[in-house]
XYZ file of C-alpha atoms in Angstrom:
451
model
C 187.870 8.707 -129.304
C 185.045 8.697 -125.551
C 187.427 8.298 -123.005
C 186.586 7.535 -118.807
C 186.212 10.535 -117.160
C 185.510 11.904 -113.932
C 183.239 14.704 -112.976
C 181.284 17.085 -114.798
C 179.468 20.328 -113.716
C 181.016 20.508 -110.166
C 184.062 19.843 -111.195
C 186.988 22.339 -110.731
C 190.255 23.526 -112.228
C 192.436 21.258 -111.464
C 190.723 18.584 -114.023
C 192.464 20.793 -116.302
C 195.694 21.510 -118.237
C 198.728 20.787 -116.326
C 200.696 24.194 -115.738
C 201.562 25.209 -112.076
C 199.478 23.228 -109.705
C 197.896 21.745 -112.347
C 195.954 24.147 -114.040
C 196.142 26.048 -117.255
C 199.323 26.243 -120.208
C 202.046 26.354 -117.954
C 204.021 28.980 -115.867
C 206.874 30.104 -115.794
C 209.097 27.624 -113.878
C 207.364 24.922 -116.458
C 208.613 26.747 -119.843
C 212.469 27.528 -117.549
C 212.758 23.230 -117.621
C 211.293 23.109 -120.886
C 214.025 25.616 -122.060
C 216.453 23.958 -120.794
C 215.419 20.320 -121.929
C 214.999 22.011 -125.845
C 218.780 23.472 -124.988
C 219.789 19.601 -123.925
C 218.449 18.084 -127.093
C 219.728 20.640 -129.397
C 223.582 19.835 -128.372
C 222.780 16.656 -128.416
C 222.491 16.670 -131.979
C 225.112 19.300 -132.812
C 227.686 17.268 -131.129
C 226.205 13.597 -130.404
C 226.453 12.879 -134.710
C 224.702 10.371 -135.935
C 224.065 8.980 -132.586
C 223.006 11.917 -131.106
C 220.237 12.595 -133.472
C 218.692 8.833 -133.511
C 218.532 9.383 -129.204
C 216.580 12.701 -129.604
C 213.934 10.777 -131.950
C 213.652 7.944 -129.798
C 212.860 10.483 -127.607
C 210.136 12.127 -129.780
C 209.228 9.030 -130.705
C 209.310 7.528 -126.421
C 207.123 10.986 -125.555
C 204.492 10.723 -128.609
C 203.807 6.744 -127.800
C 203.095 7.578 -124.354
C 201.068 10.737 -124.903
C 198.790 8.120 -126.579
C 198.355 5.390 -124.785
C 198.819 6.155 -121.878
C 194.874 7.906 -121.580
C 193.693 4.430 -123.381
C 195.292 2.062 -120.260
C 194.506 4.400 -117.510
C 190.415 4.281 -119.045
C 191.069 0.420 -119.757
C 191.763 0.271 -116.610
C 189.396 2.224 -114.849
C 186.926 0.586 -116.732
C 187.998 -2.636 -115.835
C 188.103 -1.360 -111.666
C 184.461 0.055 -112.068
C 182.153 -0.716 -114.965
C 183.322 -4.318 -115.971
C 181.029 -6.653 -115.937
C 181.233 -7.759 -113.119
C 180.970 -4.431 -112.015
C 177.378 -3.997 -114.013
C 175.984 -7.074 -112.993
C 176.239 -5.975 -109.185
C 174.768 -2.275 -110.390
C 171.912 -4.540 -111.894
C 171.293 -7.058 -109.128
C 171.032 -3.900 -106.397
C 169.130 -1.909 -108.679
C 166.537 -4.889 -108.574
C 166.398 -4.804 -105.012
C 166.377 -1.212 -104.381
C 163.349 -1.461 -107.326
C 161.074 -3.638 -104.979
C 162.003 -1.203 -101.889
C 161.276 1.917 -103.529
C 157.412 0.066 -104.850
C 157.194 0.048 -100.625
C 158.437 3.338 -100.114
C 156.099 4.678 -102.683
C 153.408 3.873 -100.250
C 154.399 6.399 -98.068
C 155.585 8.725 -100.675
C 155.284 8.458 -103.864
C 158.371 10.398 -104.857
C 160.535 7.194 -104.408
C 158.921 5.362 -107.049
C 161.336 4.531 -110.207
C 159.240 5.949 -112.311
C 159.495 9.514 -110.595
C 163.219 9.516 -109.761
C 164.707 7.900 -112.988
C 163.135 10.633 -114.585
C 163.760 13.616 -111.999
C 167.358 12.461 -111.921
C 168.169 12.498 -116.088
C 166.133 15.969 -115.648
C 168.454 17.518 -113.120
C 171.766 16.231 -115.324
C 170.960 17.464 -118.317
C 169.713 21.070 -116.149
C 172.389 21.075 -114.093
C 174.746 20.811 -116.789
C 173.150 23.907 -119.015
C 173.027 25.824 -115.692
C 177.008 24.791 -115.219
C 178.054 25.697 -118.094
C 176.053 29.277 -118.356
C 177.445 29.765 -114.987
C 173.837 30.287 -114.084
C 174.012 30.670 -110.849
C 170.551 31.196 -110.037
C 169.348 28.168 -111.744
C 171.426 25.994 -110.167
C 170.608 27.168 -106.655
C 166.996 25.586 -107.941
C 168.643 22.538 -108.406
C 170.987 21.813 -105.806
C 171.073 22.048 -101.975
C 172.535 24.698 -99.810
C 175.486 23.509 -99.526
C 176.484 22.162 -102.442
C 175.896 25.180 -103.744
C 178.093 27.358 -101.857
C 180.999 24.583 -103.022
C 180.435 25.131 -106.662
C 179.817 28.760 -106.331
C 184.023 28.809 -105.122
C 184.965 26.672 -108.007
C 182.867 29.001 -110.734
C 184.529 31.945 -109.401
C 188.198 30.220 -109.056
C 187.157 29.816 -112.875
C 186.059 32.820 -113.688
C 188.902 34.341 -111.658
C 191.565 32.484 -114.159
C 188.969 34.037 -117.398
C 187.970 29.957 -117.717
C 184.795 28.866 -119.000
C 183.968 25.398 -118.122
C 181.374 24.156 -121.204
C 180.017 21.444 -120.316
C 177.455 19.659 -123.226
C 175.882 16.216 -122.670
C 175.776 14.086 -125.940
C 172.359 12.277 -125.758
C 169.951 11.286 -122.043
C 171.947 10.196 -119.736
C 171.575 6.449 -118.250
C 170.227 6.704 -114.853
C 170.257 3.051 -112.208
C 168.634 3.580 -109.301
C 170.715 2.029 -106.921
C 170.434 3.785 -102.580
C 167.282 4.989 -100.791
C 166.352 5.969 -97.605
C 163.099 7.577 -95.814
C 164.081 7.193 -91.986
C 162.669 9.736 -89.224
C 163.569 12.972 -90.918
C 165.324 11.617 -93.666
C 164.483 11.001 -97.620
C 167.355 10.577 -99.986
C 167.909 8.140 -103.095
C 170.930 7.336 -104.446
C 171.295 7.482 -108.412
C 174.103 6.217 -110.928
C 174.686 8.162 -114.160
C 176.552 7.213 -117.041
C 176.626 9.609 -119.727
C 178.540 10.955 -122.880
C 179.660 14.667 -122.690
C 181.644 17.118 -124.336
C 183.921 18.663 -121.597
C 186.566 21.293 -121.615
C 187.782 24.846 -120.375
C 187.385 27.943 -122.717
C 189.849 30.283 -121.692
C 190.272 33.815 -122.050
C 191.604 34.124 -125.901
C 188.991 31.394 -127.178
C 191.318 28.183 -126.492
C 190.199 25.424 -125.588
C 191.877 23.050 -122.362
C 190.640 19.393 -122.120
C 191.477 17.606 -119.403
C 194.447 16.700 -117.905
C 195.729 13.349 -119.402
C 192.787 13.832 -122.097
C 193.378 13.651 -126.002
C 189.322 14.488 -127.034
C 186.854 16.538 -125.599
C 184.155 13.832 -125.159
C 184.616 12.427 -122.194
C 182.415 10.062 -120.425
C 180.801 10.348 -117.166
C 180.115 7.484 -114.428
C 178.859 9.453 -111.419
C 176.618 8.715 -107.915
C 173.987 12.202 -107.346
C 172.596 11.381 -104.091
C 169.160 13.469 -104.095
C 166.893 14.523 -101.213
C 163.593 15.463 -101.063
C 162.577 18.787 -102.103
C 160.005 20.102 -100.104
C 159.238 22.996 -101.962
C 157.484 21.155 -104.949
C 155.807 18.103 -103.442
C 154.657 16.621 -106.422
C 156.047 15.187 -109.825
C 159.537 14.761 -111.261
C 160.934 18.321 -109.548
C 160.435 16.560 -106.504
C 164.256 16.367 -105.674
C 167.490 18.191 -105.898
C 171.067 17.269 -105.575
C 172.759 17.068 -102.398
C 175.916 15.506 -103.801
C 178.124 14.099 -106.758
C 180.702 11.191 -106.163
C 183.337 10.617 -108.464
C 183.355 6.586 -110.015
C 184.910 4.615 -106.880
C 184.548 7.127 -104.244
C 180.815 6.226 -105.225
C 180.581 2.530 -104.966
C 179.867 1.833 -101.639
C 175.959 2.902 -102.351
C 176.050 -0.329 -104.253
C 176.461 -2.066 -100.568
C 174.693 0.715 -98.623
C 171.920 -0.381 -96.204
C 168.325 1.435 -97.684
C 165.354 2.049 -95.636
C 161.924 1.894 -97.761
C 160.599 3.262 -93.999
C 161.463 4.254 -90.834
C 159.848 1.403 -89.125
C 161.687 -1.125 -91.343
C 165.640 0.327 -90.532
C 165.859 -2.601 -87.578
C 169.716 -1.593 -86.881
C 168.117 2.399 -86.668
C 164.878 0.893 -83.798
C 167.465 -0.932 -82.611
C 170.212 1.436 -81.271
C 167.354 3.706 -80.456
C 165.713 1.357 -78.058
C 168.898 0.208 -76.981
C 170.062 4.212 -75.660
C 166.590 4.766 -74.718
C 167.078 2.191 -72.009
C 170.011 3.478 -71.288
C 169.135 6.840 -70.149
C 166.394 5.163 -67.860
C 168.503 4.056 -66.028
C 170.692 6.957 -65.858
C 171.251 8.468 -62.231
C 168.251 10.669 -60.907
C 168.090 14.453 -62.170
C 170.286 16.807 -59.829
C 172.685 13.676 -58.594
C 176.376 13.411 -59.966
C 177.445 9.956 -61.376
C 180.389 10.746 -58.072
C 176.910 10.554 -55.611
C 176.181 7.153 -56.651
C 179.194 4.920 -57.928
C 182.885 4.615 -57.132
C 185.153 5.879 -58.901
C 187.875 4.767 -57.971
C 189.174 2.207 -60.263
C 192.256 0.074 -61.759
C 192.253 -1.627 -64.876
C 191.383 -0.257 -68.189
C 188.985 2.647 -69.316
C 186.315 -0.199 -70.853
C 186.123 -1.876 -67.941
C 185.599 1.439 -65.678
C 183.188 2.547 -68.214
C 181.154 -1.222 -67.611
C 181.432 -0.807 -63.811
C 179.979 2.926 -64.270
C 176.631 1.287 -66.600
C 175.365 -0.660 -63.249
C 175.083 3.306 -61.574
C 174.679 4.703 -64.888
C 173.421 3.296 -68.418
C 174.499 5.762 -70.133
C 178.038 4.967 -69.470
C 177.487 1.754 -71.444
C 180.415 1.024 -74.244
C 177.133 0.293 -76.392
C 176.058 3.736 -76.213
C 179.404 5.143 -76.537
C 179.627 2.718 -79.968
C 175.631 3.937 -80.937
C 177.170 7.703 -80.735
C 180.125 6.703 -82.667
C 178.542 5.511 -85.874
C 175.974 8.269 -85.773
C 178.952 10.692 -85.975
C 180.384 9.453 -88.829
C 177.677 9.224 -90.762
C 176.797 12.643 -89.610
C 179.978 13.507 -91.289
C 179.458 12.252 -94.328
C 176.800 13.559 -95.217
C 177.760 16.918 -94.241
C 180.795 16.557 -96.364
C 178.508 17.905 -99.376
C 175.102 18.279 -97.642
C 173.278 19.875 -94.602
C 175.500 19.411 -91.368
C 172.066 19.809 -89.490
C 172.512 16.066 -88.449
C 176.145 16.753 -87.037
C 175.279 20.049 -85.030
C 172.871 17.876 -82.863
C 175.825 15.180 -82.129
C 178.858 17.617 -81.745
C 179.800 21.154 -81.045
C 180.697 23.748 -83.280
C 184.276 23.511 -82.495
C 184.194 19.414 -83.809
C 182.051 20.267 -86.766
C 185.050 22.879 -88.179
C 187.521 19.895 -87.197
C 185.674 17.609 -88.930
C 185.145 19.349 -92.171
C 188.436 21.624 -92.644
C 191.013 20.178 -90.117
C 191.851 23.025 -88.245
C 191.891 25.193 -91.148
C 190.608 28.776 -90.274
C 190.100 30.534 -93.993
C 188.132 26.649 -94.417
C 189.667 27.313 -98.232
C 190.368 23.264 -98.126
C 187.991 20.762 -96.153
C 188.457 16.766 -95.388
C 185.961 14.690 -97.852
C 185.054 11.766 -96.151
C 183.465 8.994 -98.608
C 181.486 5.908 -97.225
C 182.829 5.676 -94.066
C 181.914 2.610 -91.906
C 183.483 2.221 -88.216
C 185.361 -0.978 -87.960
C 186.094 -0.737 -84.270
C 185.968 1.198 -80.761
C 188.261 1.807 -78.404
C 187.054 2.943 -74.588
C 190.888 5.284 -73.483
C 190.274 7.423 -70.786
C 187.083 7.872 -68.568
C 187.338 10.885 -66.360
C 183.734 10.273 -64.661
C 184.468 13.030 -61.665
C 184.286 15.979 -64.351
C 181.770 18.176 -64.640
C 180.026 17.155 -66.901
C 181.716 13.602 -67.534
C 183.774 12.473 -70.585
C 184.873 9.559 -72.611
C 187.764 10.030 -74.606
C 187.547 7.026 -77.580
C 189.692 6.041 -80.477
C 187.644 4.796 -83.532
C 189.058 3.061 -86.415
C 187.508 4.133 -89.137
C 187.567 2.394 -93.238
C 186.720 4.744 -96.097
C 187.915 6.873 -98.478
C 189.282 10.424 -97.163
C 190.938 12.929 -97.772
C 192.221 17.002 -98.449
C 190.575 18.971 -101.117
C 191.397 22.996 -101.873
C 187.875 24.128 -102.199
C 188.033 26.650 -104.754
C 190.032 24.207 -107.825
C 188.885 20.947 -106.449
C 192.364 19.702 -106.551
C 193.231 16.860 -103.708
C 196.073 18.239 -101.458
C 196.502 14.971 -99.678
C 194.884 11.273 -99.123
C 193.081 9.929 -102.374
C 189.798 9.763 -104.052
C 190.248 6.282 -105.638
C 191.734 4.287 -103.026
C 189.671 3.402 -99.789
C 191.465 3.749 -96.117
C 191.950 2.988 -92.417
C 191.971 5.611 -90.328
C 191.334 6.034 -86.738
C 189.740 9.544 -85.501
C 190.583 10.612 -80.944
C 187.148 11.923 -80.328
C 186.092 13.691 -76.815
C 182.408 12.456 -75.774
C 180.878 14.572 -73.161
C 177.791 13.414 -71.142
C 174.278 15.919 -72.024
C 170.767 15.601 -70.654
C 169.632 14.783 -74.038
C 167.662 11.393 -74.213
C 168.207 10.874 -77.288
C 171.493 12.175 -77.804
C 173.280 11.184 -74.497
C 176.566 11.459 -75.519
C 177.921 14.862 -77.741
C 181.096 15.502 -79.586
C 183.191 17.669 -77.588
C 186.527 18.173 -79.133
C 188.904 15.846 -81.724
C 192.245 15.020 -80.040
C 194.093 14.903 -83.180
C 193.945 15.951 -86.415
C 193.273 13.519 -90.018
C 196.127 12.454 -90.664
C 198.078 14.224 -94.250
C 199.570 12.033 -97.158
């Protein structure tokens, strides 16, 4: 029987077994609990006469039924939520639209053509599974971005420390659907939805097989969203792409609604933002002049009203410019979770980046994962135009998936991969001399909420 399963190559030890922390065959605490349970059942049979024996038999039957039925129930509901008929129709419609856009993108770069992307994704899937199965970091380094390889190295080291080997073998070719692309200024990436059947289990130091937690079979069905980025070292053919990120089932479904960009000049929202920022910078105070010299910094009312007043003297204080900075930072944050943090580094200080990505964890053994974040609303809460340089405090309401993950095992420590949530970020932005990005994220006022 094939069950719905999320993750194959790149997964951590948290997905296997049921021992301490969700790993292995169990620890001392679990063994002691089982001992007490068996002692209770034995005494129930001995001292409960016939009724006690019936109760024990009933409990055993319930346990067997639960073990057999729950994986099927979970698989059924996951299939209904993620791969039902409505989802397939939605994916087909999306792929049709992306295919038309890809034809336009391919005129600029042939690597975006569907007959290049889809075979490349299928090849990557098969070769990455083989590299993961063999714990071959050298080979994986040729197929993954350096940032994703860093995450996977930690997971493989954790498996090695346990004496485990995650064995993954595709059963046939994967199904690949082309559902997203971006060919913008400095950005070249595509998104594919992959379905595949696989053997997936852990082999321990004694040769025992450990199945995925809650699964009765080693045969699984994978449904994932893969983000591929342009491989500059291989400009032609199906080696033009390497893997940047994997999102599981529901957490990657935002790809079916995300904007796609076929050419830099077709990205109208980005062009609008660039024009607005450029106009605001042109309306800035002259170089060498402070805002305090040309504007009255004594104001009453809320911070947004004060920002609007100051924008008459310096266009960079306009709330719309702040909102653009916030949206850009949120998008760069999501990209930096698995991929390069270069875009985020252009608009945030190292201290702010560390807080966003690691929630203040100095050892960086955990990380904050955000998937598909969308800014719903921005509020200016404070303004210090007299500071050198001036600062603004903002609150951003964001909707998406966010959770804190153990980087070695991929165990979710708080939050949820499967449930979208709304959360509020409190940031301090500081004015800079950068004409393209006049506001820089310099501090996080509150750490991400922990569930």
